[in-house]
């Protein structure tokens, strides 16, 4: 203890950088984050949403990880065997893009290297950079199972992916088809609908004349993409549109290409959009694709996979789409086909990874039927086995699931899970196996070629809750921790990931993957825009950690974690840093000042009973808030108890006994201070693990790590309503006196006298019994108690009034202040009170308010009115007495 005291004497300020890395190393060396895998204990498991190996910690990660770490530490302290699954995602497109950029800097591309060498380079890149974000999570203090870190391309995970693919193929859910997909011409791959982002673009509407064959007439078509007209195979009009009734069944000539196009009728056509006549390009528009199937139209693809015009484009072949647009518009105008152009604002789909405009493109891809998988995943949310927090996100999930469409699961990439599909070169047999077949099962040929495509990254991610626990093997870890307990994630991947994990969990392990889905809020920039490096609105959480410490960063983010999106506020992080400093200073006072005794609760004084009762109340409230996933309010409950009640009140009161002459009192208050500090540090540990561990290690006695201690739950049997009421009376009295002294500018140590005027015996007894505390805390001595002001003998001159619950204190001013100053104070107070009274009268005089407001609200306003009238009367009476 002496060494600790010497250390604390030197360290007068809390410095996070001195302790955070030391404690993380200590926790890792002790193996605290790996589960015991004890089947006799209740378990608690969270899977970390696997960050991309390309990733670096951003604000969303920091908040998300802070919530998860809080839940893991909390449940470990509640006695559960906890596992926070650690790992990263191979992130197909993102990682391949990074390595391709690296190759470009070397003057190479992946096709020059070949697939095998390119994959080797990606693994090399992953080994060099893939652990960046995991190390950053350590910096934040995350209690992840680093020893059991998984990767979505590790050997066991690949086995799980192959097992799932083959099983779904054999059930007929996975199939291959030529269909229209979202195509990224930069990444050269198909994307699912959920991987397409949308933005509003300012564009032009081109009005183009299509001559009617055999007549001196034309149909005018409006299009935003004239380059796609090279693939037109029809013009459609609504059969109910009188303008075009005579043209149905006739043909028009496609300008520039001179292809004959039929004019067809379909109610799909919106008569009010554009001209009401629609060019149909089945190969390059998803709606046109469906119309083309319906009417048996030809599909003419005019684009190459890299976004250039192919040989079907005739004289425009080889041009980029942008170049082709320019030349086509020029020729349409030159040849008299372009009628006019208009500004046009519309939504444009872009690749979620590279921001390239997405092209609708017919391609041979692998798809997965989702309707059968979706049914049980819908039921578990409807019946409450899987709950969303906030609950409104369940509706978003269900709406999407009930209208789910087939999922394009193949990607034209080289990095990822290559499909376990082989084609026989001899007989064209398609072989789907978990392991590579040696020969064709149909003809026996050894000439087998594996599918080039890889799976959508989200396919493998959908297996994360059970594949990371050892599935398809029946491992001890899988039996102990599946289903997991909570998933903490962002709303933008409810469809991409959350829903798919539920479907896969129900289909394979046969149970829900988690019981609670916590959708954390999005932290926006200060101006309400999204955080973005490119927009200059991003805030780097690692810079916050460097400036304020990991604990303050975590606590500040958790304080922002309400059910709504929130704007980032530096003030919350600064508030949290100040809170950490307050905790450090309070603990330093206790550890330097107390006697070396065992921590123990004490009921020696009113203050002891009160703070013990408040501790139990705070602990119970924090637990309740955490069980409701109300993290922001939990931080506020802790803040109020630690700062306002423990530090500002109890510690100040404890100093009187600690620095007094009574040795018994010293030992008693020492034991209680240590008991309180021990409980406070345990309550704080899931929120601010580093500082709480550092301070707990300084408490006397043999102690383990805080994560192995018991989390205070709050004990109603140790609540003391009487002590809380008495202490509340005393505190309000002290605050009232201090406020008055401050207004009167009485020097802090200048002694004042006070006469209590009250008809309430309970108030009189409380204040008389604690007159010593009142004097110590407010430098004001209670010299007399009377029921009627006229009976007071110690306040026969001019006196100031401090209103207290159930009465008032008269404080003689003679020799204490400048009387003229008091006149001005009273005049201001009277004016203010009259304004408050007028506001209440105005409200109650409003018939609509009285009729429509809830009855309890109206009664509250009436009580306010009565209080304002009473207090105004007191002030005016005081003024008359002083100044006539």
PDB file of C-alpha atoms in Angstrom, residues 177-401:
ATOM      1  CA  UNK A 177     -29.072 -19.239 -65.397  1.00  0.00           C
ATOM      2  CA  UNK A 178     -28.597 -16.499 -67.950  1.00  0.00           C
ATOM      3  CA  UNK A 179     -30.279 -13.471 -66.470  1.00  0.00           C
ATOM      4  CA  UNK A 180     -29.987  -9.744 -66.162  1.00  0.00           C
ATOM      5  CA  UNK A 181     -27.628  -8.699 -63.392  1.00  0.00           C
ATOM      6  CA  UNK A 182     -26.079  -5.520 -62.039  1.00  0.00           C
ATOM      7  CA  UNK A 183     -22.698  -5.329 -63.737  1.00  0.00           C
ATOM      8  CA  UNK A 184     -19.701  -3.265 -62.623  1.00  0.00           C
ATOM      9  CA  UNK A 185     -17.548  -2.506 -65.654  1.00  0.00           C
ATOM     10  CA  UNK A 186     -14.652  -1.512 -63.393  1.00  0.00           C
ATOM     11  CA  UNK A 187     -14.647  -4.589 -61.138  1.00  0.00           C
ATOM     12  CA  UNK A 188     -15.803  -6.844 -64.017  1.00  0.00           C
ATOM     13  CA  UNK A 189     -18.317  -8.655 -61.847  1.00  0.00           C
ATOM     14  CA  UNK A 190     -21.992  -9.025 -61.111  1.00  0.00           C
ATOM     15  CA  UNK A 191     -23.394  -7.449 -57.949  1.00  0.00           C
ATOM     16  CA  UNK A 192     -26.525  -8.190 -55.968  1.00  0.00           C
ATOM     17  CA  UNK A 193     -29.222  -5.505 -55.706  1.00  0.00           C
ATOM     18  CA  UNK A 194     -28.093  -4.808 -52.146  1.00  0.00           C
ATOM     19  CA  UNK A 195     -24.556  -4.030 -53.305  1.00  0.00           C
ATOM     20  CA  UNK A 196     -25.762  -1.246 -55.588  1.00  0.00           C
ATOM     21  CA  UNK A 197     -25.807   2.245 -54.125  1.00  0.00           C
ATOM     22  CA  UNK A 198     -27.884   5.042 -55.623  1.00  0.00           C
ATOM     23  CA  UNK A 199     -27.256   8.730 -56.170  1.00  0.00           C
ATOM     24  CA  UNK A 200     -29.184  11.532 -57.787  1.00  0.00           C
ATOM     25  CA  UNK A 201     -27.610  12.676 -61.063  1.00  0.00           C
ATOM     26  CA  UNK A 202     -28.336  15.705 -63.243  1.00  0.00           C
ATOM     27  CA  UNK A 203     -28.669  14.390 -66.782  1.00  0.00           C
ATOM     28  CA  UNK A 204     -30.522  15.047 -70.046  1.00  0.00           C
ATOM     29  CA  UNK A 205     -33.640  13.586 -71.603  1.00  0.00           C
ATOM     30  CA  UNK A 206     -33.151  13.105 -75.356  1.00  0.00           C
ATOM     31  CA  UNK A 207     -36.284  13.122 -77.517  1.00  0.00           C
ATOM     32  CA  UNK A 208     -35.584  10.956 -80.585  1.00  0.00           C
ATOM     33  CA  UNK A 209     -37.837  10.425 -83.639  1.00  0.00           C
ATOM     34  CA  UNK A 210     -38.336   6.823 -84.762  1.00  0.00           C
ATOM     35  CA  UNK A 211     -39.840   6.924 -88.340  1.00  0.00           C
ATOM     36  CA  UNK A 212     -42.922   4.772 -88.918  1.00  0.00           C
ATOM     37  CA  UNK A 213     -42.215   2.407 -91.810  1.00  0.00           C
ATOM     38  CA  UNK A 214     -44.410   3.035 -94.838  1.00  0.00           C
ATOM     39  CA  UNK A 215     -45.877   6.278 -93.495  1.00  0.00           C
ATOM     40  CA  UNK A 216     -44.949   9.928 -93.281  1.00  0.00           C
ATOM     41  CA  UNK A 217     -45.059   9.818 -89.505  1.00  0.00           C
ATOM     42  CA  UNK A 218     -42.828   9.092 -86.548  1.00  0.00           C
ATOM     43  CA  UNK A 219     -42.980   8.151 -82.869  1.00  0.00           C
ATOM     44  CA  UNK A 220     -40.944  10.314 -80.518  1.00  0.00           C
ATOM     45  CA  UNK A 221     -39.109   8.391 -77.813  1.00  0.00           C
ATOM     46  CA  UNK A 222     -37.624  10.025 -74.684  1.00  0.00           C
ATOM     47  CA  UNK A 223     -34.457   8.414 -73.293  1.00  0.00           C
ATOM     48  CA  UNK A 224     -31.727   9.327 -70.851  1.00  0.00           C
ATOM     49  CA  UNK A 225     -29.355   6.767 -72.428  1.00  0.00           C
ATOM     50  CA  UNK A 226     -29.216   7.158 -76.210  1.00  0.00           C
ATOM     51  CA  UNK A 227     -26.212   4.787 -76.410  1.00  0.00           C
ATOM     52  CA  UNK A 228     -28.496   1.852 -75.462  1.00  0.00           C
ATOM     53  CA  UNK A 229     -30.717   2.436 -78.518  1.00  0.00           C
ATOM     54  CA  UNK A 230     -28.200   0.330 -80.450  1.00  0.00           C
ATOM     55  CA  UNK A 231     -29.805  -2.659 -78.686  1.00  0.00           C
ATOM     56  CA  UNK A 232     -33.476  -1.650 -79.141  1.00  0.00           C
ATOM     57  CA  UNK A 233     -35.766  -4.443 -80.350  1.00  0.00           C
ATOM     58  CA  UNK A 234     -39.234  -2.843 -80.000  1.00  0.00           C
ATOM     59  CA  UNK A 235     -41.216   0.262 -79.119  1.00  0.00           C
ATOM     60  CA  UNK A 236     -43.997  -0.153 -76.549  1.00  0.00           C
ATOM     61  CA  UNK A 237     -47.098   1.952 -75.938  1.00  0.00           C
ATOM     62  CA  UNK A 238     -50.027   1.592 -73.545  1.00  0.00           C
ATOM     63  CA  UNK A 239     -53.071  -0.019 -75.255  1.00  0.00           C
ATOM     64  CA  UNK A 240     -55.266   2.556 -73.498  1.00  0.00           C
ATOM     65  CA  UNK A 241     -53.332   5.513 -74.942  1.00  0.00           C
ATOM     66  CA  UNK A 242     -55.476   6.968 -77.748  1.00  0.00           C
ATOM     67  CA  UNK A 243     -52.494   8.843 -79.152  1.00  0.00           C
ATOM     68  CA  UNK A 244     -50.844   5.635 -80.282  1.00  0.00           C
ATOM     69  CA  UNK A 245     -53.782   3.277 -80.897  1.00  0.00           C
ATOM     70  CA  UNK A 246     -53.310   3.412 -84.692  1.00  0.00           C
ATOM     71  CA  UNK A 247     -49.616   2.526 -84.457  1.00  0.00           C
ATOM     72  CA  UNK A 248     -49.944  -0.739 -82.521  1.00  0.00           C
ATOM     73  CA  UNK A 249     -48.863  -3.643 -84.752  1.00  0.00           C
ATOM     74  CA  UNK A 250     -46.943  -1.401 -87.131  1.00  0.00           C
ATOM     75  CA  UNK A 251     -43.163  -1.038 -87.308  1.00  0.00           C
ATOM     76  CA  UNK A 252     -40.704   1.813 -86.898  1.00  0.00           C
ATOM     77  CA  UNK A 253     -37.140   2.157 -88.105  1.00  0.00           C
ATOM     78  CA  UNK A 254     -34.369   2.432 -85.507  1.00  0.00           C
ATOM     79  CA  UNK A 255     -32.359   5.562 -86.396  1.00  0.00           C
ATOM     80  CA  UNK A 256     -28.682   5.132 -87.284  1.00  0.00           C
ATOM     81  CA  UNK A 257     -28.902   1.317 -87.090  1.00  0.00           C
ATOM     82  CA  UNK A 258     -31.839   0.952 -89.520  1.00  0.00           C
ATOM     83  CA  UNK A 259     -33.298  -2.047 -87.684  1.00  0.00           C
ATOM     84  CA  UNK A 260     -37.029  -2.634 -88.044  1.00  0.00           C
ATOM     85  CA  UNK A 261     -38.782  -2.555 -84.654  1.00  0.00           C
ATOM     86  CA  UNK A 262     -42.353  -3.707 -83.909  1.00  0.00           C
ATOM     87  CA  UNK A 263     -44.697  -1.391 -82.013  1.00  0.00           C
ATOM     88  CA  UNK A 264     -46.192  -3.464 -79.196  1.00  0.00           C
ATOM     89  CA  UNK A 265     -48.876  -2.736 -76.595  1.00  0.00           C
ATOM     90  CA  UNK A 266     -48.427  -3.283 -72.855  1.00  0.00           C
ATOM     91  CA  UNK A 267     -50.145  -1.765 -69.843  1.00  0.00           C
ATOM     92  CA  UNK A 268     -46.727  -1.532 -68.135  1.00  0.00           C
ATOM     93  CA  UNK A 269     -46.046   1.659 -70.136  1.00  0.00           C
ATOM     94  CA  UNK A 270     -46.726   4.824 -68.158  1.00  0.00           C
ATOM     95  CA  UNK A 271     -48.722   7.133 -70.452  1.00  0.00           C
ATOM     96  CA  UNK A 272     -47.632  10.209 -68.476  1.00  0.00           C
ATOM     97  CA  UNK A 273     -43.898   9.536 -68.512  1.00  0.00           C
ATOM     98  CA  UNK A 274     -41.873  11.068 -71.309  1.00  0.00           C
ATOM     99  CA  UNK A 275     -43.870  10.851 -74.507  1.00  0.00           C
ATOM    100  CA  UNK A 276     -45.788   7.724 -73.513  1.00  0.00           C
ATOM    101  CA  UNK A 277     -43.853   5.718 -76.147  1.00  0.00           C
ATOM    102  CA  UNK A 278     -41.074   3.564 -74.689  1.00  0.00           C
ATOM    103  CA  UNK A 279     -38.063   2.108 -76.475  1.00  0.00           C
ATOM    104  CA  UNK A 280     -37.465  -1.499 -75.382  1.00  0.00           C
ATOM    105  CA  UNK A 281     -33.869  -2.661 -74.893  1.00  0.00           C
ATOM    106  CA  UNK A 282     -34.155  -6.141 -73.326  1.00  0.00           C
ATOM    107  CA  UNK A 283     -30.400  -6.619 -72.891  1.00  0.00           C
ATOM    108  CA  UNK A 284     -29.783  -3.357 -71.012  1.00  0.00           C
ATOM    109  CA  UNK A 285     -32.736  -2.542 -68.773  1.00  0.00           C
ATOM    110  CA  UNK A 286     -34.270  -4.828 -66.111  1.00  0.00           C
ATOM    111  CA  UNK A 287     -37.848  -3.772 -66.893  1.00  0.00           C
ATOM    112  CA  UNK A 288     -37.265  -4.088 -70.627  1.00  0.00           C
ATOM    113  CA  UNK A 289     -35.754  -7.530 -69.962  1.00  0.00           C
ATOM    114  CA  UNK A 290     -39.024  -8.698 -68.361  1.00  0.00           C
ATOM    115  CA  UNK A 291     -41.097  -7.130 -71.180  1.00  0.00           C
ATOM    116  CA  UNK A 292     -38.853  -8.792 -73.723  1.00  0.00           C
ATOM    117  CA  UNK A 293     -39.456 -12.208 -72.127  1.00  0.00           C
ATOM    118  CA  UNK A 294     -43.182 -11.552 -72.096  1.00  0.00           C
ATOM    119  CA  UNK A 295     -43.332 -10.543 -75.784  1.00  0.00           C
ATOM    120  CA  UNK A 296     -40.630 -12.876 -77.108  1.00  0.00           C
ATOM    121  CA  UNK A 297     -38.270 -10.075 -78.132  1.00  0.00           C
ATOM    122  CA  UNK A 298     -34.666 -10.557 -79.178  1.00  0.00           C
ATOM    123  CA  UNK A 299     -31.970  -9.624 -76.619  1.00  0.00           C
ATOM    124  CA  UNK A 300     -29.164  -7.713 -78.312  1.00  0.00           C
ATOM    125  CA  UNK A 301     -26.213  -7.030 -76.020  1.00  0.00           C
ATOM    126  CA  UNK A 302     -24.208  -4.065 -77.323  1.00  0.00           C
ATOM    127  CA  UNK A 303     -21.682  -3.713 -74.449  1.00  0.00           C
ATOM    128  CA  UNK A 304     -18.487  -5.543 -73.577  1.00  0.00           C
ATOM    129  CA  UNK A 305     -17.843  -6.536 -69.925  1.00  0.00           C
ATOM    130  CA  UNK A 306     -15.481  -3.557 -69.562  1.00  0.00           C
ATOM    131  CA  UNK A 307     -18.128  -1.083 -70.717  1.00  0.00           C
ATOM    132  CA  UNK A 308     -17.320  -0.546 -74.384  1.00  0.00           C
ATOM    133  CA  UNK A 309     -19.542  -0.922 -77.443  1.00  0.00           C
ATOM    134  CA  UNK A 310     -19.173  -4.393 -78.959  1.00  0.00           C
ATOM    135  CA  UNK A 311     -19.493  -5.532 -82.578  1.00  0.00           C
ATOM    136  CA  UNK A 312     -23.295  -5.294 -82.369  1.00  0.00           C
ATOM    137  CA  UNK A 313     -22.821  -1.523 -82.237  1.00  0.00           C
ATOM    138  CA  UNK A 314     -21.614  -1.350 -85.821  1.00  0.00           C
ATOM    139  CA  UNK A 315     -19.706   1.845 -86.575  1.00  0.00           C
ATOM    140  CA  UNK A 316     -19.618   2.694 -82.831  1.00  0.00           C
ATOM    141  CA  UNK A 317     -17.809  -0.521 -81.836  1.00  0.00           C
ATOM    142  CA  UNK A 318     -14.795   0.008 -79.585  1.00  0.00           C
ATOM    143  CA  UNK A 319     -16.014   3.296 -78.144  1.00  0.00           C
ATOM    144  CA  UNK A 320     -16.630   3.751 -74.437  1.00  0.00           C
ATOM    145  CA  UNK A 321     -20.255   4.315 -73.553  1.00  0.00           C
ATOM    146  CA  UNK A 322     -19.572   7.978 -72.905  1.00  0.00           C
ATOM    147  CA  UNK A 323     -17.831   8.370 -76.276  1.00  0.00           C
ATOM    148  CA  UNK A 324     -20.637   6.494 -77.997  1.00  0.00           C
ATOM    149  CA  UNK A 325     -23.270   8.736 -76.432  1.00  0.00           C
ATOM    150  CA  UNK A 326     -21.529  11.834 -77.738  1.00  0.00           C
ATOM    151  CA  UNK A 327     -21.225  10.497 -81.295  1.00  0.00           C
ATOM    152  CA  UNK A 328     -24.763   9.072 -81.372  1.00  0.00           C
ATOM    153  CA  UNK A 329     -26.305  12.356 -80.205  1.00  0.00           C
ATOM    154  CA  UNK A 330     -24.230  14.247 -82.765  1.00  0.00           C
ATOM    155  CA  UNK A 331     -25.420  12.007 -85.619  1.00  0.00           C
ATOM    156  CA  UNK A 332     -29.049  12.042 -84.462  1.00  0.00           C
ATOM    157  CA  UNK A 333     -28.947  15.824 -84.495  1.00  0.00           C
ATOM    158  CA  UNK A 334     -27.162  15.927 -87.846  1.00  0.00           C
ATOM    159  CA  UNK A 335     -29.647  13.573 -89.479  1.00  0.00           C
ATOM    160  CA  UNK A 336     -32.728  15.316 -88.073  1.00  0.00           C
ATOM    161  CA  UNK A 337     -33.765  12.591 -85.618  1.00  0.00           C
ATOM    162  CA  UNK A 338     -33.107  14.575 -82.410  1.00  0.00           C
ATOM    163  CA  UNK A 339     -36.218  16.579 -81.628  1.00  0.00           C
ATOM    164  CA  UNK A 340     -35.090  18.265 -78.392  1.00  0.00           C
ATOM    165  CA  UNK A 341     -33.291  17.740 -75.058  1.00  0.00           C
ATOM    166  CA  UNK A 342     -34.433  18.575 -71.525  1.00  0.00           C
ATOM    167  CA  UNK A 343     -32.729  18.565 -68.138  1.00  0.00           C
ATOM    168  CA  UNK A 344     -33.480  15.315 -66.290  1.00  0.00           C
ATOM    169  CA  UNK A 345     -32.761  14.376 -62.674  1.00  0.00           C
ATOM    170  CA  UNK A 346     -32.799  10.674 -61.916  1.00  0.00           C
ATOM    171  CA  UNK A 347     -31.417   7.986 -59.603  1.00  0.00           C
ATOM    172  CA  UNK A 348     -28.298   6.216 -60.869  1.00  0.00           C
ATOM    173  CA  UNK A 349     -27.016   2.909 -59.477  1.00  0.00           C
ATOM    174  CA  UNK A 350     -23.305   2.710 -58.639  1.00  0.00           C
ATOM    175  CA  UNK A 351     -20.912   0.013 -57.421  1.00  0.00           C
ATOM    176  CA  UNK A 352     -20.685   0.080 -53.646  1.00  0.00           C
ATOM    177  CA  UNK A 353     -16.917  -0.439 -53.836  1.00  0.00           C
ATOM    178  CA  UNK A 354     -15.632   1.705 -56.711  1.00  0.00           C
ATOM    179  CA  UNK A 355     -18.562   4.068 -57.440  1.00  0.00           C
ATOM    180  CA  UNK A 356     -18.687   3.087 -61.123  1.00  0.00           C
ATOM    181  CA  UNK A 357     -22.124   3.421 -62.737  1.00  0.00           C
ATOM    182  CA  UNK A 358     -23.802   0.007 -62.802  1.00  0.00           C
ATOM    183  CA  UNK A 359     -24.873  -1.464 -66.145  1.00  0.00           C
ATOM    184  CA  UNK A 360     -27.854  -3.847 -66.441  1.00  0.00           C
ATOM    185  CA  UNK A 361     -26.227  -6.779 -68.249  1.00  0.00           C
ATOM    186  CA  UNK A 362     -27.379 -10.230 -69.306  1.00  0.00           C
ATOM    187  CA  UNK A 363     -24.911 -12.785 -68.048  1.00  0.00           C
ATOM    188  CA  UNK A 364     -24.625 -16.464 -67.140  1.00  0.00           C
ATOM    189  CA  UNK A 365     -24.547 -16.476 -63.326  1.00  0.00           C
ATOM    190  CA  UNK A 366     -25.244 -18.637 -60.291  1.00  0.00           C
ATOM    191  CA  UNK A 367     -28.369 -17.772 -58.300  1.00  0.00           C
ATOM    192  CA  UNK A 368     -29.992 -18.920 -55.087  1.00  0.00           C
ATOM    193  CA  UNK A 369     -33.741 -19.199 -54.504  1.00  0.00           C
ATOM    194  CA  UNK A 370     -34.557 -17.535 -51.198  1.00  0.00           C
ATOM    195  CA  UNK A 371     -38.298 -18.010 -50.607  1.00  0.00           C
ATOM    196  CA  UNK A 372     -38.077 -21.401 -48.827  1.00  0.00           C
ATOM    197  CA  UNK A 373     -35.157 -20.217 -46.700  1.00  0.00           C
ATOM    198  CA  UNK A 374     -36.977 -16.995 -45.843  1.00  0.00           C
ATOM    199  CA  UNK A 375     -40.113 -18.601 -44.368  1.00  0.00           C
ATOM    200  CA  UNK A 376     -38.587 -19.890 -41.092  1.00  0.00           C
ATOM    201  CA  UNK A 377     -36.478 -16.726 -40.832  1.00  0.00           C
ATOM    202  CA  UNK A 378     -39.670 -14.665 -40.959  1.00  0.00           C
ATOM    203  CA  UNK A 379     -41.360 -16.831 -38.318  1.00  0.00           C
ATOM    204  CA  UNK A 380     -38.584 -16.443 -35.717  1.00  0.00           C
ATOM    205  CA  UNK A 381     -38.894 -12.654 -35.849  1.00  0.00           C
ATOM    206  CA  UNK A 382     -42.693 -12.714 -35.857  1.00  0.00           C
ATOM    207  CA  UNK A 383     -42.814 -14.991 -32.788  1.00  0.00           C
ATOM    208  CA  UNK A 384     -40.128 -13.038 -30.911  1.00  0.00           C
ATOM    209  CA  UNK A 385     -37.366 -15.624 -30.840  1.00  0.00           C
ATOM    210  CA  UNK A 386     -35.228 -13.025 -32.599  1.00  0.00           C
ATOM    211  CA  UNK A 387     -35.813  -9.507 -31.291  1.00  0.00           C
ATOM    212  CA  UNK A 388     -34.665  -6.242 -32.823  1.00  0.00           C
ATOM    213  CA  UNK A 389     -33.614  -3.267 -30.700  1.00  0.00           C
ATOM    214  CA  UNK A 390     -35.051  -0.723 -31.481  1.00  0.00           C
ATOM    215  CA  UNK A 391     -38.075  -2.823 -32.372  1.00  0.00           C
ATOM    216  CA  UNK A 392     -38.946  -0.765 -35.466  1.00  0.00           C
ATOM    217  CA  UNK A 393     -36.145  -2.474 -37.401  1.00  0.00           C
ATOM    218  CA  UNK A 394     -38.039  -5.766 -37.192  1.00  0.00           C
ATOM    219  CA  UNK A 395     -40.610  -4.251 -39.531  1.00  0.00           C
ATOM    220  CA  UNK A 396     -37.910  -3.258 -42.006  1.00  0.00           C
ATOM    221  CA  UNK A 397     -36.494  -6.809 -41.880  1.00  0.00           C
ATOM    222  CA  UNK A 398     -39.905  -8.438 -42.366  1.00  0.00           C
ATOM    223  CA  UNK A 399     -40.939  -6.165 -45.238  1.00  0.00           C
ATOM    224  CA  UNK A 400     -37.829  -7.143 -47.202  1.00  0.00           C
ATOM    225  CA  UNK A 401     -38.036 -10.844 -46.339  1.00  0.00           C
TER     226      UNK A 401
END
